[in-house]
């Protein structure tokens, strides 16, 4: 029988090249509740890969507001689509964010 010599590619060195692939890196957000005159804030540490919906949910729970009717916006008032990773939001918008409970704005109220 003939032996098969398989050239194994060297394992990629642990380095910044694959940092986005489950690197375990964390991003930190400072989320301020703007509907409260005291402007309380929470600092939230999450993995880069975490969905941003998790950040929204966590912040809402911390502030005792319903996540379903809350939104997170940047300090410039730009809305953030939660259907992306926390790392992506951090790169695009930075760490200073605001939580706005939208229930007061809803059109659900039958007057």
XYZ file of C-alpha atoms in Angstrom:
111
model
C 0.000 0.000 0.000
C 1.132 3.500 -0.692
C 1.105 6.113 2.015
C -0.806 9.307 1.501
C 1.170 12.255 2.716
C -1.275 15.050 3.389
C 0.271 18.468 3.680
C -1.540 20.060 6.571
C -1.835 23.785 6.430
C -0.279 25.307 9.521
C -2.871 26.273 12.090
C -3.599 29.977 11.902
C -1.656 31.801 14.571
C -3.884 33.366 17.199
C -3.703 36.941 16.068
C -5.862 39.901 15.085
C -6.509 38.458 11.615
C -9.541 36.453 12.709
C -10.586 38.718 15.534
C -14.197 38.799 14.385
C -14.576 35.027 14.560
C -15.809 34.356 18.095
C -12.763 36.060 19.523
C -14.342 36.516 22.900
C -13.712 40.258 22.577
C -16.190 42.393 24.437
C -17.644 45.761 23.586
C -18.870 48.178 26.203
C -21.891 50.419 25.834
C -22.969 53.221 28.104
C -26.750 53.393 27.768
C -28.588 56.395 29.210
C -32.312 56.417 29.960
C -33.345 59.774 28.509
C -36.965 59.606 29.676
C -35.804 59.938 33.299
C -34.880 63.498 34.360
C -32.027 62.083 36.440
C -30.570 60.505 33.276
C -29.498 57.228 34.859
C -27.189 55.053 32.789
C -25.963 51.479 32.692
C -22.656 50.227 31.368
C -23.212 47.003 29.461
C -20.426 44.616 28.463
C -21.323 42.109 25.758
C -19.404 39.895 23.327
C -18.911 41.476 19.894
C -20.900 38.641 18.349
C -23.936 39.188 20.582
C -27.039 40.363 18.723
C -27.804 43.972 19.502
C -31.334 42.917 20.455
C -29.724 41.391 23.566
C -28.219 44.769 24.493
C -31.599 46.451 24.024
C -33.356 43.785 26.102
C -30.767 43.959 28.871
C -30.861 47.757 29.044
C -34.665 47.786 29.092
C -34.756 45.255 31.934
C -32.181 47.236 33.898
C -34.310 50.380 33.580
C -37.578 48.483 34.189
C -39.068 49.533 30.867
C -40.637 47.151 28.330
C -38.056 46.115 25.733
C -40.747 45.589 23.104
C -41.559 49.296 23.018
C -38.047 50.610 23.601
C -35.526 51.784 21.062
C -31.845 52.543 21.292
C -30.550 55.617 19.504
C -27.171 57.307 19.311
C -26.379 60.561 21.067
C -27.027 62.254 17.726
C -30.540 60.844 17.671
C -29.860 58.236 14.979
C -31.949 55.101 15.359
C -30.060 51.796 15.536
C -31.323 48.671 13.821
C -31.031 45.933 16.465
C -30.775 43.204 13.818
C -26.981 43.330 13.803
C -24.150 42.386 16.084
C -23.145 44.481 19.068
C -19.640 44.762 17.605
C -21.061 46.227 14.418
C -23.079 48.816 16.330
C -20.014 49.689 18.397
C -17.885 50.229 15.282
C -20.546 52.318 13.571
C -21.926 54.333 16.449
C -19.533 54.115 19.382
C -20.338 53.358 22.993
C -22.572 56.245 24.073
C -26.182 55.308 23.426
C -29.633 56.313 24.619
C -32.635 54.176 25.455
C -35.996 55.680 24.601
C -39.203 53.997 25.739
C -41.555 54.578 22.826
C -44.817 53.599 24.508
C -45.842 57.240 24.902
C -45.618 57.761 21.164
C -47.636 54.705 20.161
C -50.780 54.954 18.080
C -52.398 52.130 20.008
C -54.412 54.364 22.285
C -58.089 54.506 21.413
C -59.068 57.970 22.534
